[in-house]
Amino acid sequence: AQSVAQPEDQVNVAEGNPLTVKCTYSVSGNPYLFWYVQYPNRGLQFLLKYITGDNLVKGSYGFEAEFNKSQTSFHLKKPSALVSDSALYFCAVRDRAGSSNTGKLIFGQGTTLQVKP
Amino acid sequence: GAGVSQSPSNKVTEKGKDVELRCDPISGHTALYWYRQSLGQGLEFLIYFQGNSAPDKSGLPSDRFSAERTGGSVSTLTIQRTQQEDSAVYLCASSLESTSRQTQYFGPGTRLLVL
């Protein structure tokens, strides 16, 4: 079964410092990986995705993620954190199993990012 | 352009009542998904529609849950005889098609509270 793990419930960083939110995955075949962000009382906003090609993917709001096949990881990064980056972050893998191939997303449990001034 | 919209944004109901949640996908998107976000279960898939194909209902937690999509656009998720454990945020997403490369775009969600 395909799955995603976000090992940290919360990440705390100081504004201006680099941030990393970790994600590991378990899939059969090549993974299609996504990061979403959720602000309080809002839906999920798409940040970036890895489908194929360069292992370093750049996304919205200065975020990037590095796909590492050998470590089965897809960590989200940003060189300089902002207080406004404080939110709940979800890693997800696109389900490609089975003949139905609905393409539904399988999500990690989420990581709360707290950026302090 | 307009994103995915959902209504109502909040719904409070009494146990045993039926509720209907509505989703308007992005225009031109043929794939539509419903997910549920709850404290204990995280984000879980409920149901999927693709064009005129039969929906994938594999994620629906019980037969009290049903959904339809009329004219390949608007979708309604219905929960009959609501229970307190149905309290959650119900999220709708749409994508251009169902292939794995496509990005799913989410609506703001409907927050359901069953008293």
Short mmCIF file of C-alpha atoms in Angstrom, two decimals:
data_model
loop_
_atom_site.label_atom_id
_atom_site.label_comp_id
_atom_site.label_asym_id
_atom_site.label_seq_id
_atom_site.Cartn_x
_atom_site.Cartn_y
_atom_site.Cartn_z
CA ALA A 1 0.00 0.00 0.00
CA GLN A 2 1.15 3.49 -0.75
CA SER A 3 1.76 5.77 2.20
CA VAL A 4 3.30 9.05 3.28
CA ALA A 5 4.88 9.90 6.60
CA GLN A 6 5.59 13.27 8.13
CA PRO A 7 7.67 12.45 11.18
CA GLU A 8 7.35 15.83 12.89
CA ASP A 9 4.06 17.09 14.30
CA GLN A 10 5.53 20.57 14.67
CA VAL A 11 8.55 22.48 13.43
CA ASN A 12 9.67 25.71 15.08
CA VAL A 13 12.04 28.13 13.37
CA ALA A 14 13.03 31.75 13.81
CA GLU A 15 12.15 34.24 11.12
CA GLY A 16 14.93 34.55 8.59
CA ASN A 17 16.32 31.09 9.25
CA PRO A 18 16.05 28.23 6.78
CA LEU A 19 13.23 25.76 7.30
CA THR A 20 12.75 22.10 6.45
CA VAL A 21 9.56 20.08 6.75
CA LYS A 22 10.21 16.38 6.32
CA CYS A 23 8.28 13.85 4.26
CA THR A 24 9.02 10.23 3.39
CA TYR A 25 6.99 8.00 1.14
CA SER A 26 6.38 4.37 0.31
CA VAL A 27 5.06 3.60 -3.16
CA SER A 28 5.28 0.99 -5.86
CA GLY A 29 6.73 2.46 -9.02
CA ASN A 30 7.60 6.07 -9.60
CA PRO A 31 5.98 8.46 -7.13
CA TYR A 32 4.01 11.58 -7.92
CA LEU A 33 4.49 13.82 -4.87
CA PHE A 34 2.77 16.99 -3.74
CA TRP A 35 2.99 19.60 -0.99
CA TYR A 36 -0.01 21.59 0.19
CA VAL A 37 -0.35 24.31 2.83
CA GLN A 38 -3.39 25.00 4.96
CA TYR A 39 -3.95 28.27 6.79
CA PRO A 40 -6.43 28.37 9.70
CA ASN A 41 -10.03 27.79 8.61
CA ARG A 42 -9.01 27.58 4.97
CA GLY A 43 -8.77 24.85 2.37
CA LEU A 44 -5.55 23.36 1.06
CA GLN A 45 -3.38 25.46 -1.22
CA PHE A 46 -1.08 23.77 -3.72
CA LEU A 47 2.62 24.58 -3.26
CA LEU A 48 4.53 22.30 -5.61
CA LYS A 49 4.76 18.83 -7.09
CA TYR A 50 7.30 16.34 -8.35
CA ILE A 51 6.37 14.29 -11.38
CA THR A 52 9.64 13.67 -13.17
CA GLY A 53 12.84 15.47 -14.13
CA ASP A 54 14.95 17.63 -11.81
CA ASN A 55 15.05 16.45 -8.24
CA LEU A 56 14.80 20.02 -6.96
CA VAL A 57 11.32 21.40 -7.50
CA LYS A 58 10.50 25.08 -7.03
CA GLY A 59 7.04 26.19 -6.01
CA SER A 60 4.95 29.03 -4.70
CA TYR A 61 5.97 31.57 -2.03
CA GLY A 62 9.67 30.72 -2.31
CA PHE A 63 9.26 27.09 -1.28
CA GLU A 64 11.16 24.24 -2.88
CA ALA A 65 11.37 20.51 -2.33
CA GLU A 66 14.03 17.95 -3.02
CA PHE A 67 13.10 14.52 -4.31
CA ASN A 68 15.52 11.85 -3.11
CA LYS A 69 14.76 8.43 -4.54
CA SER A 70 17.36 6.51 -2.54
CA GLN A 71 16.05 7.91 0.73
CA THR A 72 12.41 7.91 -0.45
CA SER A 73 12.07 11.48 0.79
CA PHE A 74 10.52 14.69 -0.46
CA HIS A 75 11.42 17.35 2.11
CA LEU A 76 9.99 20.86 1.82
CA LYS A 77 12.46 23.69 2.23
CA LYS A 78 12.70 27.45 2.24
CA PRO A 79 15.95 29.42 2.58
CA SER A 80 14.49 32.19 4.77
CA ALA A 81 11.32 31.68 6.79
CA LEU A 82 8.65 34.35 7.26
CA VAL A 83 6.20 34.65 10.13
CA SER A 84 3.45 34.44 7.52
CA ASP A 85 4.67 30.93 6.58
CA SER A 86 3.22 29.66 9.86
CA ALA A 87 0.60 27.10 8.85
CA LEU A 88 -0.15 23.39 8.53
CA TYR A 89 1.75 21.60 5.77
CA PHE A 90 0.72 18.36 4.11
CA CYS A 91 2.77 16.04 1.95
CA ALA A 92 0.83 13.75 -0.37
CA VAL A 93 1.41 11.02 -2.92
CA ARG A 94 -0.89 10.38 -5.83
CA ASP A 95 -2.45 6.93 -5.73
CA ARG A 96 -1.62 4.99 -8.86
CA ALA A 97 -2.43 1.56 -7.56
CA GLY A 98 -5.01 -0.71 -9.07
CA SER A 99 -6.82 -0.66 -12.34
CA SER A 100 -9.22 2.11 -11.38
CA ASN A 101 -6.44 4.66 -11.02
CA THR A 102 -8.60 7.32 -9.44
CA GLY A 103 -5.55 9.41 -8.77
CA LYS A 104 -6.72 10.20 -5.27
CA LEU A 105 -4.23 11.81 -2.93
CA ILE A 106 -2.86 9.95 0.06
CA PHE A 107 -1.82 12.45 2.71
CA GLY A 108 0.63 12.52 5.54
CA GLN A 109 -0.62 13.53 8.96
CA GLY A 110 0.53 17.11 8.53
CA THR A 111 3.24 19.24 10.15
CA THR A 112 2.54 22.52 11.90
CA LEU A 113 5.16 25.11 11.06
CA GLN A 114 5.61 27.87 13.61
CA VAL A 115 7.84 30.77 12.58
CA LYS A 116 8.66 33.15 15.41
CA PRO A 117 9.76 36.75 14.95
CA GLY B 1 -10.04 32.76 -12.46
CA ALA B 2 -12.57 31.31 -10.02
CA GLY B 3 -11.41 28.48 -7.85
CA VAL B 4 -13.33 25.61 -6.29
CA SER B 5 -16.22 26.85 -4.21
CA GLN B 6 -18.12 25.03 -1.48
CA SER B 7 -21.27 25.77 0.44
CA PRO B 8 -22.20 26.17 3.15
CA SER B 9 -18.94 27.18 4.80
CA ASN B 10 -20.27 26.04 8.15
CA LYS B 11 -23.11 23.71 9.07
CA VAL B 12 -24.40 22.84 12.51
CA THR B 13 -26.97 20.07 12.68
CA GLU B 14 -28.56 17.76 15.17
CA LYS B 15 -27.79 14.08 15.36
CA GLY B 16 -30.07 12.11 13.07
CA LYS B 17 -30.68 14.90 10.58
CA ASP B 18 -29.65 14.76 6.92
CA VAL B 19 -27.22 17.30 5.45
CA GLU B 20 -26.21 18.26 1.93
CA LEU B 21 -22.85 19.78 1.07
CA ARG B 22 -22.24 21.40 -2.29
CA CYS B 23 -19.12 21.73 -4.44
CA ASP B 24 -18.62 23.82 -7.57
CA PRO B 25 -15.41 22.72 -9.31
CA ILE B 26 -13.17 24.86 -11.47
CA SER B 27 -14.74 25.29 -14.89
CA GLY B 28 -13.46 22.70 -17.35
CA HIS B 29 -12.18 20.31 -14.70
CA THR B 30 -13.50 16.83 -15.34
CA ALA B 31 -12.25 15.13 -12.19
CA LEU B 32 -13.80 15.88 -8.80
CA TYR B 33 -12.85 14.50 -5.40
CA TRP B 34 -14.32 14.67 -1.92
CA TYR B 35 -12.08 14.35 1.14
CA ARG B 36 -12.77 14.55 4.86
CA GLN B 37 -10.46 16.16 7.40
CA SER B 38 -10.94 15.20 11.01
CA LEU B 39 -8.75 15.37 14.09
CA GLY B 40 -8.48 11.65 14.58
CA GLN B 41 -8.23 10.51 10.97
CA GLY B 42 -6.37 13.29 9.21
CA LEU B 43 -7.22 13.78 5.54
CA GLU B 44 -9.03 10.86 3.96
CA PHE B 45 -10.46 10.26 0.51
CA LEU B 46 -14.21 9.76 0.23
CA ILE B 47 -15.35 9.62 -3.40
CA TYR B 48 -14.19 10.47 -6.92
CA PHE B 49 -15.96 11.44 -10.14
CA GLN B 50 -14.44 11.50 -13.62
CA GLY B 51 -16.60 12.70 -16.46
CA ASN B 52 -19.49 10.34 -17.12
CA SER B 53 -17.77 7.30 -15.64
CA ALA B 54 -19.13 5.50 -12.61
CA PRO B 55 -17.83 7.15 -9.44
CA ASP B 56 -15.27 5.49 -7.20
CA LYS B 57 -17.04 5.26 -3.84
CA SER B 58 -14.36 3.19 -2.13
CA GLY B 59 -13.65 5.81 0.52
CA LEU B 60 -17.18 6.37 1.78
CA PRO B 61 -17.24 5.33 5.46
CA SER B 62 -20.80 4.01 5.53
CA ASP B 63 -23.95 3.72 3.44
CA ARG B 64 -25.21 6.90 5.10
CA PHE B 65 -22.87 8.78 2.79
CA SER B 66 -23.66 9.34 -0.87
CA ALA B 67 -22.71 11.81 -3.57
CA GLU B 68 -23.76 12.77 -7.02
CA ARG B 69 -22.45 14.98 -9.74
CA THR B 70 -24.94 16.55 -12.07
CA GLY B 71 -24.05 17.46 -15.63
CA GLY B 72 -20.41 16.75 -14.99
CA SER B 73 -20.05 19.88 -12.90
CA VAL B 74 -21.62 20.58 -9.50
CA SER B 75 -21.43 17.84 -6.89
CA THR B 76 -23.47 17.25 -3.76
CA LEU B 77 -22.34 15.12 -0.84
CA THR B 78 -25.24 13.89 1.29
CA ILE B 79 -24.95 12.49 4.77
CA GLN B 80 -28.09 10.83 6.08
CA ARG B 81 -28.92 10.36 9.75
CA THR B 82 -25.83 12.27 10.84
CA GLN B 83 -23.80 11.03 13.78
CA GLN B 84 -21.43 12.97 16.01
CA GLU B 85 -18.46 11.18 14.47
CA ASP B 86 -19.40 12.77 11.14
CA SER B 87 -18.21 16.13 12.51
CA ALA B 88 -15.31 17.17 10.32
CA VAL B 89 -14.27 19.50 7.53
CA TYR B 90 -15.38 18.23 4.15
CA LEU B 91 -13.09 19.30 1.32
CA CYS B 92 -13.77 19.18 -2.38
CA ALA B 93 -11.05 19.23 -5.03
CA SER B 94 -11.01 19.25 -8.80
CA SER B 95 -8.43 18.64 -11.49
CA LEU B 96 -8.32 18.86 -15.27
CA GLU B 97 -8.45 15.09 -15.48
CA SER B 98 -7.70 12.15 -13.29
CA THR B 99 -4.21 11.33 -14.51
CA SER B 100 -1.62 11.32 -11.78
CA ARG B 101 0.29 14.30 -13.14
CA GLN B 102 -2.59 16.70 -12.69
CA THR B 103 -2.79 18.97 -9.67
CA GLN B 104 -5.88 18.85 -7.50
CA TYR B 105 -7.15 22.26 -6.41
CA PHE B 106 -9.11 22.43 -3.20
CA GLY B 107 -12.08 24.46 -2.10
CA PRO B 108 -12.28 26.18 1.30
CA GLY B 109 -14.23 23.31 2.82
CA THR B 110 -17.47 22.89 4.74
CA ARG B 111 -17.09 22.63 8.50
CA LEU B 112 -19.77 20.25 9.78
CA LEU B 113 -20.66 20.01 13.44
CA VAL B 114 -23.15 17.37 14.56
CA LEU B 115 -24.58 18.03 17.99
#
